[in-house]
Structure formats: C-alpha cells, structure tokens
Amino acid sequence: MAELSTLARPYARAAFEYAGTENALNEWLTELQLISAVVSDAAVQDLLADPSLTTEKQADAFVALMGDELGESRKRFLHVLAENRRLGLVPNILTQFAQLKAQREQSVDVEMVSPFEVPDAVRDRIAQALGKRLDREVVVSTSIDSSLLGGVLIRAGDLVIDGSVRGRLNKLAEALTN
C-alpha cells in the first residue's frame, strides 16, 4: 500500500490551492486542525471503519458531527474525501497543508527543547538568529525535557541543532570510540 503521505498529497495540494483562491488559508488550516482532532478520536475511527455505512452516510455523519464549525467548502471537501475513502488521511493532509502554507508565507515552525524554561529574551534571540540563517520568519514553540541536563535542542523541519549536554556527550563518546 502506498505511504499515507503520498496518498494525502493531492488532497492537501487541492485544498491549499482552493483555499488560496478563496483567500482563506487560515480558516482552512483552523478547520483542518479541528477535523484532524475529530478523525483521531477512537469512536470516529470506529465510525469510519464501519462497513455497513456507505461513503455518503459516513460523510453526512461526519459533517453532522462537526456541526456549524465548518464552512461549506470544507464540508464539500469532506464529502470528496469520504467518496474516495480517504477521511482517515485528514491528519496527513493537515500536515502537508500546513507545510504548503508555511512555504508560501516563508515561515518555519521551530521546536526548541530545553531542560528548563527559556526566558523570552533568549528565545527571541534564537528565533532572530535562526530567521537570518534560514531566511524565513521563525515561529518558535518551546518544551521542557529534563533529561537533556543543559543546553537546547532545536528542530526546524529537517534541520536539527543539538546543543544539549546529552548531545555533546554522545558526540564525545562517538569520537572516543572511533
């Protein structure tokens, strides 16, 4: 079976292009996040796996479940996904949609992991330096991992900067064994 991201790609691109023509990228992203959260629920997974429901009934049930939270174009999108038995791909579609949006806006989401709370001034300096290096607007999210001991671990897409004490110790151990 094809990889899920491969199956999701044409739907993500179509949704992104349509959202761009509507000037509604943020609305689509917000509603795809909501749909993705609902699709990930175990009860909804059971509904999607129910062989007694036609794809039309699945789509109708899903749209009814979402209520008035969705715009008309998102409801039609859900019907297309249901017809093609692709409702379960919504989390993958969301990921790719968000990446396309970030590319268009020339921004990048950066995850910064540290063993302690990082002061805002330090986070802003790191974001500014990464913005210059990547030539993009940087959106930083932080998390705490006490197993790092010290330093920070930064992930920006495929780029990983490991300035943690644990990372440095691992590099030292690797150098000593070679």
mmCIF file of C-alpha atoms in Angstrom:
data_model
loop_
_atom_site.group_PDB
_atom_site.id
_atom_site.type_symbol
_atom_site.label_atom_id
_atom_site.label_comp_id
_atom_site.label_asym_id
_atom_site.label_seq_id
_atom_site.Cartn_x
_atom_site.Cartn_y
_atom_site.Cartn_z
ATOM 1 C CA MET A 1 0.000 0.000 0.000
ATOM 2 C CA ALA A 2 1.192 3.492 -0.802
ATOM 3 C CA GLU A 3 2.561 5.602 2.000
ATOM 4 C CA LEU A 4 -0.076 7.768 3.687
ATOM 5 C CA SER A 5 1.737 11.000 2.900
ATOM 6 C CA THR A 6 1.752 10.069 -0.789
ATOM 7 C CA LEU A 7 -1.984 9.406 -0.710
ATOM 8 C CA ALA A 8 -2.638 12.659 1.143
ATOM 9 C CA ARG A 9 -0.521 14.889 -1.119
ATOM 10 C CA PRO A 10 -3.035 15.520 -3.947
ATOM 11 C CA TYR A 11 -5.807 16.306 -1.450
ATOM 12 C CA ALA A 12 -3.565 18.677 0.507
ATOM 13 C CA ARG A 13 -2.493 20.475 -2.665
ATOM 14 C CA ALA A 14 -6.052 20.736 -3.962
ATOM 15 C CA ALA A 15 -7.277 22.080 -0.616
ATOM 16 C CA PHE A 16 -4.382 24.524 -0.452
ATOM 17 C CA GLU A 17 -4.939 25.835 -3.974
ATOM 18 C CA TYR A 18 -8.663 26.208 -3.392
ATOM 19 C CA ALA A 19 -8.091 27.939 -0.040
ATOM 20 C CA GLY A 20 -5.658 30.274 -1.775
ATOM 21 C CA THR A 21 -8.264 31.271 -4.360
ATOM 22 C CA GLU A 22 -10.714 31.965 -1.515
ATOM 23 C CA ASN A 23 -8.058 33.876 0.470
ATOM 24 C CA ALA A 24 -8.979 31.562 3.324
ATOM 25 C CA LEU A 25 -5.733 29.747 4.177
ATOM 26 C CA ASN A 26 -6.083 30.448 7.904
ATOM 27 C CA GLU A 27 -9.716 29.328 8.002
ATOM 28 C CA TRP A 28 -8.888 26.122 6.150
ATOM 29 C CA LEU A 29 -5.933 25.439 8.445
ATOM 30 C CA THR A 30 -8.012 26.009 11.576
ATOM 31 C CA GLU A 31 -10.834 23.792 10.368
ATOM 32 C CA LEU A 32 -8.466 21.070 9.147
ATOM 33 C CA GLN A 33 -6.935 21.066 12.644
ATOM 34 C CA LEU A 34 -10.387 20.586 14.120
ATOM 35 C CA ILE A 35 -11.280 17.846 11.625
ATOM 36 C CA SER A 36 -7.964 16.114 12.296
ATOM 37 C CA ALA A 37 -8.623 16.096 16.039
ATOM 38 C CA VAL A 38 -12.079 14.611 15.465
ATOM 39 C CA VAL A 39 -10.795 11.995 12.996
ATOM 40 C CA SER A 40 -8.199 10.886 15.541
ATOM 41 C CA ASP A 41 -10.892 10.071 18.123
ATOM 42 C CA ALA A 42 -11.406 6.316 18.669
ATOM 43 C CA ALA A 43 -15.200 6.495 18.304
ATOM 44 C CA VAL A 44 -14.855 8.295 14.985
ATOM 45 C CA GLN A 45 -12.302 5.720 13.850
ATOM 46 C CA ASP A 46 -14.916 3.042 14.553
ATOM 47 C CA LEU A 47 -17.459 5.005 12.519
ATOM 48 C CA LEU A 48 -15.067 5.263 9.579
ATOM 49 C CA ALA A 49 -14.310 1.542 9.758
ATOM 50 C CA ASP A 50 -17.999 0.527 9.835
ATOM 51 C CA PRO A 51 -18.583 -1.433 6.603
ATOM 52 C CA SER A 52 -22.364 -1.039 6.856
ATOM 53 C CA LEU A 53 -22.158 2.718 6.224
ATOM 54 C CA THR A 54 -21.910 3.955 2.668
ATOM 55 C CA THR A 55 -19.365 6.656 1.964
ATOM 56 C CA GLU A 56 -22.214 9.163 1.614
ATOM 57 C CA LYS A 57 -23.568 8.230 5.052
ATOM 58 C CA GLN A 58 -20.067 8.432 6.538
ATOM 59 C CA ALA A 59 -19.616 11.928 5.127
ATOM 60 C CA ASP A 60 -23.063 13.028 6.298
ATOM 61 C CA ALA A 61 -22.427 11.629 9.783
ATOM 62 C CA PHE A 62 -19.048 13.300 9.939
ATOM 63 C CA VAL A 63 -20.384 16.667 8.757
ATOM 64 C CA ALA A 64 -23.276 16.382 11.249
ATOM 65 C CA LEU A 65 -20.752 15.607 13.986
ATOM 66 C CA MET A 66 -18.797 18.758 13.124
ATOM 67 C CA GLY A 67 -21.959 20.879 13.279
ATOM 68 C CA ASP A 68 -21.685 24.505 12.249
ATOM 69 C CA GLU A 69 -17.931 24.546 12.814
ATOM 70 C CA LEU A 70 -17.178 24.007 9.115
ATOM 71 C CA GLY A 71 -17.539 26.262 6.117
ATOM 72 C CA GLU A 72 -19.365 24.955 3.045
ATOM 73 C CA SER A 73 -16.185 24.341 1.062
ATOM 74 C CA ARG A 74 -14.753 22.225 3.909
ATOM 75 C CA LYS A 75 -17.985 20.200 4.033
ATOM 76 C CA ARG A 76 -17.705 19.538 0.292
ATOM 77 C CA PHE A 77 -14.055 18.599 0.814
ATOM 78 C CA LEU A 78 -15.090 16.063 3.455
ATOM 79 C CA HIS A 79 -17.612 14.572 1.027
ATOM 80 C CA VAL A 80 -14.884 14.172 -1.610
ATOM 81 C CA LEU A 81 -12.619 12.508 0.949
ATOM 82 C CA ALA A 82 -15.433 10.182 2.016
ATOM 83 C CA GLU A 83 -16.284 9.231 -1.579
ATOM 84 C CA ASN A 84 -12.671 8.180 -2.071
ATOM 85 C CA ARG A 85 -12.461 6.510 1.367
ATOM 86 C CA ARG A 86 -9.794 8.963 2.495
ATOM 87 C CA LEU A 87 -11.296 10.552 5.633
ATOM 88 C CA GLY A 88 -8.611 8.837 7.703
ATOM 89 C CA LEU A 89 -5.961 10.819 5.823
ATOM 90 C CA VAL A 90 -7.013 14.162 7.304
ATOM 91 C CA PRO A 91 -4.074 14.319 9.802
ATOM 92 C CA ASN A 92 -1.627 13.758 6.919
ATOM 93 C CA ILE A 93 -3.491 16.285 4.760
ATOM 94 C CA LEU A 94 -3.296 18.797 7.613
ATOM 95 C CA THR A 95 0.467 18.328 7.949
ATOM 96 C CA GLN A 96 1.069 18.867 4.249
ATOM 97 C CA PHE A 97 -1.378 21.793 4.078
ATOM 98 C CA ALA A 98 0.475 23.487 6.959
ATOM 99 C CA GLN A 99 3.806 22.927 5.186
ATOM 100 C CA LEU A 100 2.473 24.454 1.958
ATOM 101 C CA LYS A 101 1.142 27.435 3.904
ATOM 102 C CA ALA A 102 4.485 27.918 5.662
ATOM 103 C CA GLN A 103 6.309 27.792 2.314
ATOM 104 C CA ARG A 104 4.026 30.420 0.832
ATOM 105 C CA GLU A 105 4.411 32.668 3.860
ATOM 106 C CA GLN A 106 8.142 31.934 4.030
ATOM 107 C CA SER A 107 7.899 30.910 7.637
ATOM 108 C CA VAL A 108 9.125 27.897 9.530
ATOM 109 C CA ASP A 109 7.946 26.329 12.770
ATOM 110 C CA VAL A 110 10.804 25.726 15.161
ATOM 111 C CA GLU A 111 10.635 23.462 18.194
ATOM 112 C CA MET A 112 13.067 24.329 20.967
ATOM 113 C CA VAL A 113 13.522 21.753 23.713
ATOM 114 C CA SER A 114 15.415 22.607 26.882
ATOM 115 C CA PRO A 115 15.735 21.179 30.390
ATOM 116 C CA PHE A 116 14.296 24.376 31.891
ATOM 117 C CA GLU A 117 12.053 27.315 30.999
ATOM 118 C CA VAL A 118 13.793 29.537 28.436
ATOM 119 C CA PRO A 119 13.495 33.295 29.072
ATOM 120 C CA ASP A 120 11.633 35.226 26.371
ATOM 121 C CA ALA A 121 14.690 37.349 25.551
ATOM 122 C CA VAL A 122 16.819 34.241 24.871
ATOM 123 C CA ARG A 123 14.048 32.615 22.824
ATOM 124 C CA ASP A 124 13.689 35.795 20.758
ATOM 125 C CA ARG A 125 17.454 35.984 20.112
ATOM 126 C CA ILE A 126 17.494 32.343 18.981
ATOM 127 C CA ALA A 127 14.467 32.960 16.742
ATOM 128 C CA GLN A 128 16.141 36.014 15.225
ATOM 129 C CA ALA A 129 19.402 34.132 14.556
ATOM 130 C CA LEU A 130 17.531 31.197 13.009
ATOM 131 C CA GLY A 131 15.467 33.595 10.907
ATOM 132 C CA LYS A 132 18.650 35.058 9.441
ATOM 133 C CA ARG A 133 20.177 31.621 8.855
ATOM 134 C CA LEU A 134 17.054 30.133 7.251
ATOM 135 C CA ASP A 135 15.976 33.378 5.551
ATOM 136 C CA ARG A 136 12.434 32.877 6.829
ATOM 137 C CA GLU A 137 10.138 34.092 9.534
ATOM 138 C CA VAL A 138 10.535 31.804 12.544
ATOM 139 C CA VAL A 139 7.699 30.706 14.826
ATOM 140 C CA VAL A 140 9.160 29.170 17.993
ATOM 141 C CA SER A 141 7.423 26.705 20.278
ATOM 142 C CA THR A 142 9.194 25.555 23.409
ATOM 143 C CA SER A 143 9.004 22.447 25.538
ATOM 144 C CA ILE A 144 10.839 21.129 28.558
ATOM 145 C CA ASP A 145 12.751 17.832 28.717
ATOM 146 C CA SER A 146 14.635 17.413 31.991
ATOM 147 C CA SER A 147 16.679 14.518 30.569
ATOM 148 C CA LEU A 148 18.753 16.990 28.483
ATOM 149 C CA LEU A 149 20.736 18.165 31.562
ATOM 150 C CA GLY A 150 21.592 21.511 29.919
ATOM 151 C CA GLY A 151 21.696 23.340 26.591
ATOM 152 C CA VAL A 152 18.948 23.212 23.962
ATOM 153 C CA LEU A 153 17.776 21.019 21.108
ATOM 154 C CA ILE A 154 16.331 22.891 18.135
ATOM 155 C CA ARG A 155 14.294 21.302 15.338
ATOM 156 C CA ALA A 156 13.331 23.335 12.274
ATOM 157 C CA GLY A 157 11.971 20.979 9.625
ATOM 158 C CA ASP A 158 14.868 18.762 8.556
ATOM 159 C CA LEU A 159 17.416 20.897 10.401
ATOM 160 C CA VAL A 160 18.331 19.689 13.891
ATOM 161 C CA ILE A 161 20.732 21.667 16.066
ATOM 162 C CA ASP A 162 21.701 19.669 19.122
ATOM 163 C CA GLY A 163 23.366 21.984 21.624
ATOM 164 C CA SER A 164 22.292 19.891 24.586
ATOM 165 C CA VAL A 165 24.722 18.452 27.101
ATOM 166 C CA ARG A 166 23.396 14.972 26.306
ATOM 167 C CA GLY A 167 24.039 15.556 22.593
ATOM 168 C CA ARG A 168 27.558 16.785 23.244
ATOM 169 C CA LEU A 169 28.297 13.798 25.487
ATOM 170 C CA ASN A 170 27.031 11.453 22.770
ATOM 171 C CA LYS A 171 29.315 13.147 20.207
ATOM 172 C CA LEU A 172 32.261 12.863 22.596
ATOM 173 C CA ALA A 173 31.549 9.165 23.210
ATOM 174 C CA GLU A 174 31.300 8.572 19.468
ATOM 175 C CA ALA A 175 34.608 10.354 18.855
ATOM 176 C CA LEU A 176 36.346 8.351 21.566
ATOM 177 C CA THR A 177 35.120 5.012 20.209
ATOM 178 C CA ASN A 178 36.282 5.819 16.654
#
